[in-house]
Coordinates of C-alpha atoms in Angstrom, one line a residue:
M110 CA 16.5 23.3 -25.8
T111 CA 19.1 25.3 -27.9
P112 CA 20.9 27.8 -26.0
S113 CA 19.2 30.3 -24.2
S114 CA 20.4 34.0 -23.8
L115 CA 21.8 33.1 -20.4
G116 CA 23.4 30.0 -20.7
L117 CA 25.1 30.2 -24.2
A118 CA 28.1 27.7 -24.5
A119 CA 29.5 24.3 -25.8
R120 CA 27.0 22.0 -27.4
T121 CA 29.0 18.7 -27.1
F122 CA 27.2 15.3 -27.6
L123 CA 27.5 11.6 -27.6
V124 CA 27.7 11.1 -31.3
A125 CA 26.6 7.5 -31.3
A126 CA 23.3 8.8 -30.0
A127 CA 22.8 11.9 -31.8
I128 CA 19.8 12.4 -34.0
F129 CA 21.3 14.2 -37.2
S130 CA 17.8 15.2 -38.5
A131 CA 16.8 18.9 -39.1
T132 CA 14.0 20.7 -37.1
I133 CA 12.7 23.3 -39.2
I134 CA 8.8 22.9 -38.9
Q135 CA 7.3 24.4 -42.1
A136 CA 3.9 26.6 -41.1
Q137 CA 2.1 29.6 -42.5
I138 CA 3.1 33.0 -41.3
P139 CA 0.0 35.0 -39.8
G140 CA -1.5 37.3 -42.3
G141 CA -1.6 34.5 -45.3
S142 CA 1.7 34.5 -46.7
S143 CA 3.9 31.3 -46.7
A144 CA 7.0 30.8 -44.8
R145 CA 8.2 29.0 -47.5
D146 CA 8.3 32.2 -49.5
I147 CA 10.7 34.2 -47.4
P148 CA 14.4 33.8 -48.4
T149 CA 16.1 31.6 -45.9
E150 CA 18.4 33.2 -43.4
V151 CA 21.3 31.4 -45.2
Q152 CA 20.4 32.9 -48.6
K153 CA 20.6 36.3 -47.0
T154 CA 23.6 35.8 -44.9
D155 CA 25.6 33.2 -47.0
P156 CA 28.8 35.5 -47.0
R157 CA 29.0 35.0 -43.1
V158 CA 29.4 31.6 -43.0
D159 CA 33.2 31.7 -43.9
Q160 CA 33.8 34.1 -41.0
I161 CA 31.6 32.0 -38.6
I162 CA 33.7 28.8 -39.5
E163 CA 36.8 30.9 -39.2
R164 CA 36.1 32.4 -35.8
A165 CA 34.8 28.9 -34.3
N166 CA 37.8 27.2 -35.6
D167 CA 40.0 29.6 -33.9
H168 CA 38.3 29.4 -30.5
F169 CA 38.7 25.4 -30.8
R170 CA 42.4 26.0 -31.4
K171 CA 42.8 27.9 -28.3
G172 CA 40.8 25.5 -26.4
K173 CA 43.0 22.8 -27.5
L174 CA 46.4 25.0 -26.3
N175 CA 44.7 25.5 -23.0
L176 CA 43.9 21.9 -22.7
E177 CA 47.5 21.0 -23.5
D178 CA 48.6 23.2 -20.6
N179 CA 46.2 21.7 -18.3
K180 CA 44.2 24.8 -18.2
R181 CA 40.8 22.9 -18.3
E182 CA 38.4 25.6 -17.3
Q183 CA 39.9 27.8 -20.0
A184 CA 39.7 25.2 -22.3
R185 CA 35.9 24.8 -21.8
D186 CA 35.4 28.4 -22.2
E187 CA 36.9 28.4 -25.6
F188 CA 35.1 25.2 -26.5
D189 CA 32.1 27.0 -25.6
K190 CA 32.8 29.9 -27.6
A191 CA 33.6 28.0 -30.4
V192 CA 30.1 26.4 -30.7
D193 CA 28.5 29.6 -29.7
E194 CA 30.0 31.5 -32.7
I195 CA 27.3 29.1 -34.7
L196 CA 24.6 29.3 -32.5
I197 CA 24.2 32.6 -31.7
S198 CA 25.0 33.8 -35.3
G199 CA 21.1 34.0 -36.0
I200 CA 21.7 31.6 -39.0
D201 CA 19.5 28.3 -39.1
V202 CA 22.4 25.9 -39.0
R203 CA 20.1 23.4 -40.9
A204 CA 19.5 25.6 -43.7
S205 CA 23.3 25.7 -44.9
Q206 CA 24.8 22.1 -45.4
R207 CA 28.4 23.2 -45.1
L208 CA 27.6 25.2 -41.8
Q209 CA 25.5 21.8 -40.6
T210 CA 28.3 19.4 -41.4
F211 CA 31.0 21.6 -39.7
Y212 CA 28.7 22.1 -36.7
L213 CA 28.4 18.2 -36.1
E214 CA 32.0 17.6 -36.8
L215 CA 32.8 20.6 -34.2
V216 CA 30.6 19.1 -31.4
E217 CA 31.6 15.6 -31.9
K218 CA 35.6 17.1 -31.6
V219 CA 34.7 19.0 -28.5
Y220 CA 32.8 16.0 -26.8
R221 CA 36.0 13.9 -27.3
E222 CA 38.3 16.7 -25.5
E223 CA 35.6 17.0 -22.7
V224 CA 34.8 13.2 -22.1
P225 CA 37.9 11.5 -23.2
L226 CA 37.2 7.6 -24.1
V227 CA 40.3 6.5 -22.5
Q228 CA 40.5 7.0 -18.8
Q229 CA 43.1 5.3 -16.2
A230 CA 41.8 3.6 -13.1
P231 CA 43.4 5.3 -9.9
Q232 CA 46.7 3.9 -8.9
P233 CA 48.4 3.3 -5.5
Q234 CA 49.6 6.6 -3.9
Q235 CA 48.1 8.8 -6.6
N236 CA 45.7 11.4 -5.8
A237 CA 44.1 12.2 -9.1
T238 CA 42.9 9.8 -11.9
P239 CA 45.0 10.6 -15.1
V240 CA 43.2 11.2 -18.5
I241 CA 44.2 10.9 -22.0
A242 CA 42.3 13.1 -24.0
Q243 CA 41.7 12.1 -27.8
G244 CA 40.7 14.7 -30.4
S245 CA 43.1 13.8 -33.2
A246 CA 41.9 13.6 -37.0
N247 CA 42.5 9.9 -36.4
P248 CA 41.2 8.9 -33.1
K249 CA 41.4 5.1 -33.7
A250 CA 45.1 5.2 -34.8
E251 CA 45.7 7.6 -31.6
T252 CA 44.0 5.0 -29.3
E253 CA 46.0 2.3 -30.6
N254 CA 49.4 4.3 -29.9
V255 CA 48.0 5.1 -26.3
A256 CA 47.3 1.2 -25.8
K257 CA 50.9 0.6 -26.6
A258 CA 52.3 3.0 -24.3
Q259 CA 50.0 2.4 -21.4
P260 CA 49.1 -0.6 -19.2
K261 CA 45.6 -2.0 -20.3
Q262 CA 42.8 0.1 -19.0
P263 CA 39.9 -1.3 -17.2
Q264 CA 36.6 -0.7 -18.8
I265 CA 34.3 2.0 -17.2
G266 CA 31.1 0.0 -17.0
F267 CA 29.9 -2.7 -19.6
R268 CA 27.6 -0.6 -21.6
Q269 CA 26.3 3.2 -21.8
Q270 CA 22.7 4.4 -21.5
G271 CA 20.6 4.7 -24.6
F272 CA 18.8 7.5 -25.8
D273 CA 15.5 8.4 -27.5
P274 CA 15.0 10.8 -30.1
S275 CA 13.6 14.2 -29.1
P276 CA 10.0 14.8 -30.3
L277 CA 11.1 18.1 -32.1
D278 CA 13.6 16.1 -34.4
P279 CA 10.5 14.2 -36.3
L280 CA 8.4 17.4 -36.7
S281 CA 11.4 18.8 -38.8
K282 CA 9.7 17.4 -41.8
L283 CA 6.2 18.7 -41.1
I284 CA 4.6 20.9 -43.4
L285 CA 1.0 21.9 -42.3
T286 CA -1.5 21.2 -45.0
E287 CA -4.0 23.6 -46.3
E288 CA -6.5 22.1 -44.6
E289 CA -4.8 22.2 -41.1
K290 CA -4.1 26.3 -42.1
K291 CA -7.8 26.8 -42.1
V292 CA -8.8 28.8 -38.9
S293 CA -12.1 30.6 -38.7
D294 CA -13.2 33.6 -36.7
L295 CA -15.1 31.1 -34.3
D296 CA -11.8 29.3 -33.8
I297 CA -10.1 32.4 -32.7
A298 CA -13.0 33.4 -30.3
T299 CA -12.8 29.9 -28.7
L300 CA -9.0 30.2 -28.1
E301 CA -9.6 33.5 -26.8
E302 CA -12.2 32.0 -24.3
A303 CA -9.5 28.8 -23.7
K304 CA -6.7 30.9 -22.8
N305 CA -8.2 31.9 -19.8
S306 CA -7.9 28.6 -18.2
L307 CA -4.2 28.8 -18.2
D308 CA -2.1 30.3 -15.5
F309 CA -0.2 32.8 -17.6
R310 CA -0.8 35.3 -20.2
F311 CA -0.3 35.3 -24.0
T312 CA -1.4 36.6 -27.2
I313 CA -3.8 34.5 -29.3
N314 CA -2.5 34.0 -33.1
P315 CA -3.9 31.9 -35.7
L316 CA -0.9 29.5 -35.7
I317 CA -1.7 28.0 -32.4
Q318 CA -5.3 27.0 -34.0
Q319 CA -3.0 25.6 -37.0
F320 CA -1.1 23.4 -34.5
I321 CA -4.3 22.3 -32.7
N322 CA -5.6 21.2 -36.1
Y323 CA -2.5 19.3 -36.8
Y324 CA -2.5 17.5 -33.3
Q325 CA -6.3 16.7 -34.0
G326 CA -5.4 14.7 -37.1
R327 CA -2.2 13.6 -38.4
G328 CA -0.5 14.5 -35.1
R329 CA -3.1 12.8 -32.9
T330 CA -0.8 9.7 -32.1
T331 CA 1.9 12.1 -31.0
M332 CA -0.5 13.9 -28.3
E333 CA -2.1 11.2 -27.0
A334 CA 1.0 9.2 -26.3
G335 CA 2.1 12.4 -24.6
L336 CA -1.0 12.9 -22.7
R337 CA -0.4 9.3 -21.5
R338 CA 3.3 9.5 -20.5
S339 CA 3.0 13.0 -18.7
G340 CA 1.3 11.4 -15.8
R341 CA 5.1 9.8 -14.8
F342 CA 6.3 13.2 -14.2
M343 CA 3.6 15.7 -14.2
K344 CA 2.8 16.2 -10.5
M345 CA 6.5 16.4 -9.7
A346 CA 6.9 19.1 -12.4
R347 CA 4.2 20.8 -11.3
D348 CA 5.0 20.8 -7.7
T349 CA 8.7 22.0 -8.6
F350 CA 7.6 24.8 -11.0
R351 CA 5.3 26.2 -8.0
Q352 CA 8.1 26.0 -5.6
E353 CA 10.2 27.9 -7.9
G354 CA 7.2 30.5 -8.9
V355 CA 7.0 29.6 -12.6
P356 CA 3.3 29.0 -13.8
E357 CA 2.7 25.3 -13.4
D358 CA 1.0 25.0 -16.8
L359 CA 4.4 25.5 -18.5
A360 CA 5.3 22.0 -17.1
W361 CA 3.6 20.9 -20.5
L362 CA 7.0 22.0 -21.9
G363 CA 8.4 18.5 -21.3
Q364 CA 5.8 17.1 -23.8
I365 CA 7.4 19.2 -26.4
E366 CA 10.7 18.9 -25.6
S367 CA 11.0 15.3 -24.7
G368 CA 7.7 13.7 -25.1
W369 CA 8.4 12.7 -21.4
S370 CA 11.3 10.7 -21.9
P371 CA 14.4 11.4 -19.6
R372 CA 16.7 9.9 -22.0
A373 CA 15.5 12.1 -24.8
Y374 CA 18.3 13.4 -27.4
S375 CA 18.2 16.2 -30.0
Y376 CA 20.1 17.2 -32.9
A377 CA 21.7 19.9 -31.2
A378 CA 23.2 17.7 -28.1
A379 CA 20.3 18.8 -25.9
S380 CA 19.3 15.7 -23.5
G381 CA 17.0 14.9 -20.9
L382 CA 13.3 15.7 -19.9
W383 CA 13.9 19.5 -20.4
Q384 CA 16.5 19.3 -23.3
F385 CA 19.7 21.1 -21.6
V386 CA 22.4 21.5 -23.6
P387 CA 25.8 20.9 -22.1
A388 CA 26.7 24.3 -20.8
T389 CA 23.6 25.4 -20.0
G390 CA 23.1 22.4 -17.8
R391 CA 26.5 23.3 -16.0
A392 CA 25.5 26.7 -15.6
Y393 CA 22.3 25.6 -13.8
G394 CA 24.0 22.9 -11.5
L395 CA 23.6 19.8 -13.5
K396 CA 26.7 17.6 -13.1
Q397 CA 28.1 16.0 -16.3
T398 CA 31.1 13.5 -16.1
A399 CA 32.0 10.3 -17.5
W400 CA 29.7 8.6 -15.2
I401 CA 26.7 10.4 -14.9
D402 CA 24.7 13.4 -16.8
E403 CA 22.2 15.0 -14.6
R404 CA 20.5 16.6 -17.8
N405 CA 18.9 13.3 -17.9
S406 CA 18.0 13.3 -14.2
I407 CA 14.4 13.7 -13.0
E408 CA 14.3 16.1 -10.0
Q409 CA 17.5 18.0 -10.5
A410 CA 16.7 18.6 -14.4
T411 CA 13.1 19.5 -13.7
R412 CA 14.7 22.0 -10.9
A413 CA 17.3 23.6 -13.3
S414 CA 14.5 23.7 -16.1
A415 CA 12.1 25.7 -13.8
R416 CA 15.3 28.0 -12.4
L417 CA 16.1 28.6 -16.3
L418 CA 12.4 29.5 -17.0
K419 CA 12.3 31.7 -14.0
T420 CA 15.2 33.7 -15.0
L421 CA 14.0 34.3 -18.4
G422 CA 10.3 35.4 -17.2
K423 CA 12.0 38.0 -15.2
K424 CA 14.5 38.9 -18.0
Y425 CA 11.2 39.7 -20.3
N426 CA 8.9 41.1 -17.8
G427 CA 6.6 38.2 -17.4
N428 CA 6.1 37.7 -21.0
W429 CA 6.5 34.0 -21.1
E430 CA 6.1 33.8 -25.0
L431 CA 9.5 35.5 -25.1
A432 CA 10.7 33.2 -22.4
L433 CA 9.8 30.2 -24.1
A434 CA 11.3 31.5 -27.4
A435 CA 14.6 32.1 -25.6
Y436 CA 14.4 28.6 -23.8
N437 CA 14.7 27.7 -27.6
N438 CA 17.0 29.9 -29.1
G439 CA 19.8 32.5 -28.0
S440 CA 19.1 35.3 -30.6
I441 CA 16.0 36.4 -29.2
D442 CA 17.5 39.8 -28.2
R443 CA 18.6 40.4 -31.6
A444 CA 15.2 39.7 -33.3
I445 CA 13.6 42.2 -30.6
A446 CA 16.3 44.8 -31.5
R447 CA 15.3 44.5 -35.1
A448 CA 11.7 44.6 -34.5
G449 CA 12.1 47.4 -32.1
V450 CA 9.3 45.8 -29.8
A451 CA 9.6 43.2 -27.3
N452 CA 6.4 41.0 -28.7
F453 CA 6.7 37.5 -30.0
W454 CA 4.6 38.0 -32.8
S455 CA 6.2 41.2 -33.9
I456 CA 9.8 39.2 -33.9
Y457 CA 8.5 36.6 -35.6
P458 CA 9.6 37.2 -38.9
H459 CA 13.0 38.0 -37.5
L460 CA 13.5 34.4 -36.2
V461 CA 14.6 30.9 -37.5
Q462 CA 12.0 28.9 -38.6
Q463 CA 12.2 26.4 -35.7
T464 CA 11.8 29.2 -32.9
R465 CA 8.9 30.4 -35.1
D466 CA 7.0 27.3 -34.7
Y467 CA 8.4 26.1 -31.2
V468 CA 6.1 28.8 -29.2
P469 CA 2.5 28.2 -31.1
N470 CA 3.4 24.6 -30.8
I471 CA 3.8 24.7 -27.4
L472 CA 0.8 27.0 -26.6
A473 CA -1.6 24.4 -28.8
T474 CA 0.1 21.6 -26.5
I475 CA -1.0 23.3 -23.3
L476 CA -4.3 24.3 -24.5
I477 CA -5.3 20.7 -25.6
A478 CA -3.6 19.2 -22.4
K479 CA -5.8 21.6 -20.1
N480 CA -9.0 20.3 -21.4
P481 CA -8.4 17.1 -23.9
E482 CA -11.8 16.3 -24.3
K483 CA -12.8 19.6 -25.5
Y484 CA -10.4 18.9 -28.5
G485 CA -11.4 15.3 -28.9
F486 CA -8.9 13.3 -26.8
R487 CA -11.3 11.3 -25.1
G488 CA -10.5 8.3 -22.4
I489 CA -6.8 8.6 -22.4
R490 CA -5.7 8.0 -18.8
P491 CA -2.4 9.4 -17.9
E492 CA 0.1 6.6 -16.5
L493 CA 0.7 6.6 -12.7
P494 CA 3.5 8.7 -11.6
W495 CA 6.9 7.0 -11.2
A496 CA 7.4 5.4 -8.0
Y497 CA 10.9 4.5 -6.3
D498 CA 12.6 4.6 -2.9
R499 CA 16.3 5.9 -2.6
V500 CA 19.2 4.4 -1.3
E501 CA 22.7 6.2 -1.0
V502 CA 25.7 3.8 -2.5
S503 CA 29.2 4.6 -2.2
N504 CA 31.9 4.2 -4.8
A505 CA 31.3 2.1 -8.0
T506 CA 28.6 -0.3 -7.6
S507 CA 27.3 -2.4 -10.7
L508 CA 23.7 -2.1 -11.7
R509 CA 23.7 -5.9 -12.4
L510 CA 24.5 -6.3 -8.4
I511 CA 21.5 -3.8 -7.5
A512 CA 19.5 -5.9 -10.1
D513 CA 20.3 -9.1 -8.4
V514 CA 19.7 -7.6 -5.0
T515 CA 16.2 -6.2 -5.7
D516 CA 15.0 -9.0 -7.9
T517 CA 14.7 -7.0 -11.2
S518 CA 16.6 -6.3 -14.4
V519 CA 19.6 -4.1 -15.3
D520 CA 16.9 -2.2 -17.7
Y521 CA 14.3 -1.6 -14.9
I522 CA 17.5 0.0 -12.6
Q523 CA 18.6 2.0 -15.5
A524 CA 15.1 3.3 -16.4
L525 CA 14.8 4.4 -12.8
N526 CA 18.5 6.2 -13.0
P527 CA 18.3 7.9 -16.5
E528 CA 21.4 10.1 -15.6
L529 CA 23.9 7.2 -15.2
R530 CA 25.8 7.0 -18.2
R531 CA 27.1 3.5 -17.8
D532 CA 25.9 0.6 -15.8
T533 CA 27.9 1.3 -12.8
T534 CA 27.5 4.2 -10.3
P535 CA 30.1 6.8 -10.1
R536 CA 33.4 5.7 -8.8
G537 CA 34.7 7.6 -5.8
E538 CA 31.8 9.2 -4.9
S539 CA 28.4 8.4 -3.3
Y540 CA 25.1 8.3 -5.4
M541 CA 21.7 8.3 -4.6
L542 CA 20.3 5.4 -6.3
R543 CA 16.5 5.1 -7.1
V544 CA 15.2 1.4 -6.6
P545 CA 11.9 -0.3 -7.2
P546 CA 9.4 0.7 -4.3
G547 CA 9.9 -1.3 -1.0
K548 CA 13.5 -2.5 -1.8
S549 CA 15.7 0.0 -0.1
K550 CA 16.0 -1.8 3.3
Q551 CA 16.7 -5.1 1.3
L552 CA 19.3 -3.3 -0.7
A553 CA 20.9 -1.4 2.1
S554 CA 21.3 -4.5 4.4
L555 CA 22.6 -6.7 1.5
L556 CA 25.1 -4.1 0.5
K557 CA 26.7 -3.9 3.8
R558 CA 28.2 -7.5 3.2
V559 CA 29.9 -6.4 0.3
P560 CA 33.3 -4.4 0.6
A561 CA 32.9 -1.2 -1.3
D562 CA 35.9 -1.7 -3.4
R563 CA 34.2 -5.0 -4.7
R564 CA 30.9 -3.7 -5.4
D565 CA 31.5 -3.4 -9.1
S566 CA 32.4 -6.9 -9.4
A567 CA 29.9 -8.9 -7.6
R568 CA 27.0 -10.8 -8.2
V569 CA 24.1 -12.4 -6.2
I570 CA 22.7 -15.6 -6.5
S571 CA 19.4 -17.3 -4.8
V572 CA 20.2 -20.2 -2.2
A573 CA 17.7 -22.8 -1.8
S574 CA 16.4 -24.1 1.5
G575 CA 18.6 -26.9 2.6
E576 CA 21.8 -26.1 0.1
D577 CA 25.2 -25.7 1.7
L578 CA 28.5 -23.6 0.5
Q579 CA 30.1 -26.8 -0.8
S580 CA 26.7 -27.4 -3.1
V581 CA 26.9 -23.7 -4.1
A582 CA 30.7 -23.9 -5.1
N583 CA 30.0 -27.2 -7.1
R584 CA 27.2 -25.8 -9.1
T585 CA 28.6 -22.4 -9.6
G586 CA 32.2 -23.0 -10.2
V587 CA 33.1 -20.6 -7.6
S588 CA 35.7 -22.0 -5.0
L589 CA 34.8 -22.7 -1.4
A590 CA 37.5 -20.2 -0.1
I591 CA 36.2 -17.1 -2.1
L592 CA 32.5 -18.1 -1.3
Q593 CA 33.4 -17.9 2.5
S594 CA 35.6 -14.7 2.1
M595 CA 32.9 -12.8 0.2
N596 CA 30.3 -14.1 2.8
A597 CA 31.8 -14.1 6.0
G598 CA 29.4 -14.6 8.9
V599 CA 26.3 -15.8 6.6
D600 CA 24.2 -18.1 8.1
L601 CA 22.6 -20.1 5.4
K602 CA 19.8 -21.5 7.7
T603 CA 18.7 -17.7 7.5
A604 CA 20.1 -16.3 4.2
N605 CA 18.9 -17.0 0.7
K606 CA 21.3 -15.0 -1.0
L607 CA 25.2 -15.1 -1.5
F608 CA 27.6 -12.7 -3.2
V609 CA 30.1 -14.3 -5.7
P610 CA 32.6 -12.8 -8.2
S611 CA 30.6 -11.5 -11.6
N612 CA 33.2 -13.6 -13.8
N613 CA 33.4 -17.2 -14.7
I614 CA 30.3 -18.6 -12.6
R615 CA 27.9 -21.0 -13.6
L616 CA 24.4 -19.4 -12.9
T617 CA 22.6 -23.0 -12.5
N618 CA 19.7 -23.6 -9.9
W619 CA 19.9 -26.1 -7.1
R620 CA 16.5 -28.0 -6.3
R621 CA 16.2 -30.7 -3.9
A622 CA 13.7 -33.8 -5.2
S623 CA 10.2 -32.5 -4.7
S624 CA 7.0 -34.9 -4.5
S625 CA 4.3 -34.8 -6.9
A626 CA 2.1 -33.3 -4.6
D627 CA 4.5 -30.2 -4.2
A628 CA 4.6 -29.8 -8.2
N629 CA 0.9 -29.8 -8.2
S630 CA 0.7 -27.2 -5.5
A631 CA 3.2 -25.0 -7.5
P632 CA 1.7 -21.6 -9.0
S633 CA 1.0 -21.8 -12.6
L634 CA 1.9 -19.1 -15.0
S635 CA 0.2 -18.0 -18.2
K636 CA 1.2 -15.9 -20.8
V637 CA 0.2 -13.0 -23.4
R638 CA 1.7 -11.7 -26.4
A639 CA 2.5 -7.9 -26.3
R640 CA 1.0 -5.5 -29.1
K641 CA 3.1 -2.3 -30.8
G642 CA 3.2 0.2 -28.0
D643 CA 2.6 -1.9 -25.2
T644 CA 4.4 -1.8 -21.9
I645 CA 4.8 -4.0 -18.8
A646 CA 2.8 -1.2 -16.9
K647 CA 0.1 -1.3 -19.8
I648 CA -0.2 -4.9 -19.5
A649 CA -0.3 -5.0 -15.7
G650 CA -3.1 -2.3 -15.8
M651 CA -5.4 -4.6 -18.5
Y652 CA -5.0 -7.5 -16.0
K653 CA -5.3 -5.6 -12.7
L654 CA -1.9 -6.5 -11.5
S655 CA 1.0 -4.7 -9.7
A656 CA 3.6 -3.6 -12.6
A657 CA 6.3 -3.6 -10.3
D658 CA 5.5 -7.5 -9.6
L659 CA 4.9 -8.1 -13.2
A660 CA 8.2 -6.3 -14.1
R661 CA 10.1 -8.5 -11.5
L662 CA 8.5 -11.5 -12.9
N663 CA 9.6 -11.0 -16.7
G664 CA 12.9 -9.0 -15.7
I665 CA 11.8 -6.1 -17.6
G666 CA 11.4 -2.6 -16.6
P667 CA 7.8 -1.3 -16.2
D668 CA 8.0 1.3 -19.0
V669 CA 10.3 -0.2 -21.5
E670 CA 8.3 -0.5 -24.8
L671 CA 7.8 -4.3 -25.6
Q672 CA 8.2 -5.6 -29.2
A673 CA 5.1 -6.8 -31.0
G674 CA 4.5 -10.2 -30.3
Q675 CA 6.8 -10.5 -27.3
E676 CA 5.5 -13.0 -24.8
I677 CA 5.1 -11.6 -21.3
R678 CA 4.5 -14.4 -18.4
L679 CA 1.5 -13.6 -16.0
P680 CA 0.5 -15.1 -12.9
G681 CA -2.1 -18.0 -13.6
S682 CA -4.5 -16.5 -11.5
T683 CA -5.4 -13.7 -14.0
G684 CA -7.9 -15.3 -16.0
A685 CA -5.5 -15.1 -19.2
T686 CA -5.4 -18.4 -21.4
G687 CA -2.4 -19.3 -23.6
S688 CA -1.4 -16.3 -25.7
S689 CA -4.7 -14.5 -26.2
R690 CA -5.2 -10.8 -25.5
R691 CA -8.6 -9.3 -23.9
R692 CA -9.1 -5.6 -24.5

């Protein structure tokens, strides 16, 4: 979501994950003339670029001065205004190489100021965590200077969350073919009838059918993937939209914005299922810190999206075409003023190309999703809704520890908690962690044995029946004293897990000698090779297995896309043989 008219502010972003592609979808303007024949916005307003850059730089300089005076809120406002100068200018940023380059450099600098790369850990007798901001022209040199002047800083987590490209970005190179542009009177009549199945009103336009034509042809794979993945979140999204008084069918916005990926990230620093930019996310209560970004959350971001749409719907008197356009772009009011009428198809010529095509693209998607078989999408089964338990964890807790305790993988835990920016929960505060179904009691019970200040540096190992602490010490390299201190009161006759330090341990197994009869009775495993696009959940469905159990067996999250040819272990009772695949 590029800035709305209600939440225009800074568009900072994680540079390593940003997708710097353009998002201009070329399509035919209703009435027969081509959008490509119209002079671009930058051709008509190029003299304004210097003024925009000058004003943006002025706001950024003011933000830096406020930051140096420790006036963080004022600094944030100035950084917001700096980026707003570009995004509410009415000029398509991607149409000017100079403006686009300046924009990307600006949001990188803002991100460095608001989320510093170097952060001190809490020190004794201190109430705050000092922060060292980095925003110089040579951040590497500045980091080296800081390192010389300060004690070595502890790393915050071990790695950061990965991101997926927003589906709007790949559409940037799309040019509808002449065949896709063909729309008959019968097509229009069919659309007029189909729109009655939706729970909001809109005006039919040939562009909607053109995007339907695209999805029935070249875009079929994209549509099919979205229809499948929608099952993960659609029920939750519909329930939330209904509770907020927003048409439930608008929940299909998630397919266009993110392809139903909570970790989707766009060129404009929009993130999450509903593609909030940083400032709009903050305006709707989505926390963003060095530890957590609730724009990538599931329930919280969905609630925020519904509330934003509700506000826009009220502003435009129930005209959801205008509300959707405003969700995508903050210059809708300017376009309405130019057209002299609050009607999307009337302001269409006054919008940048991305927003022109954004609305008919969504309407086409909703029409297909409401009746996929009518449009040739048969036999597509939505994935099951995400299932998980919630457990409150205090202070920083390693996701590696969580994975050990719940018999899963870090990837799986991260997938369930996409708002976590690192592989550790936030330091100094509680966090409601999502864990695999049925694991909440096990996790809560075991975490009680670990002091809160050691949960970011502990691991869990399994203890074999008959093993004592000395044998554990021998095979792990952890001293007996440390094992005793970290597992005080644990009775190895009943416990099968022990806590150990995360560093310098040998994760070896201990097994007592077994008879040949025991070996023969051990459960067997078989293997299959994944195909392109497979996930653990998909393979589990093929063999009628529990996705959660299969994920634990392989240490891979159920929704993580597998590599073609990757071997996946199955319980031997499935009937799979060797590496064969049945479909």
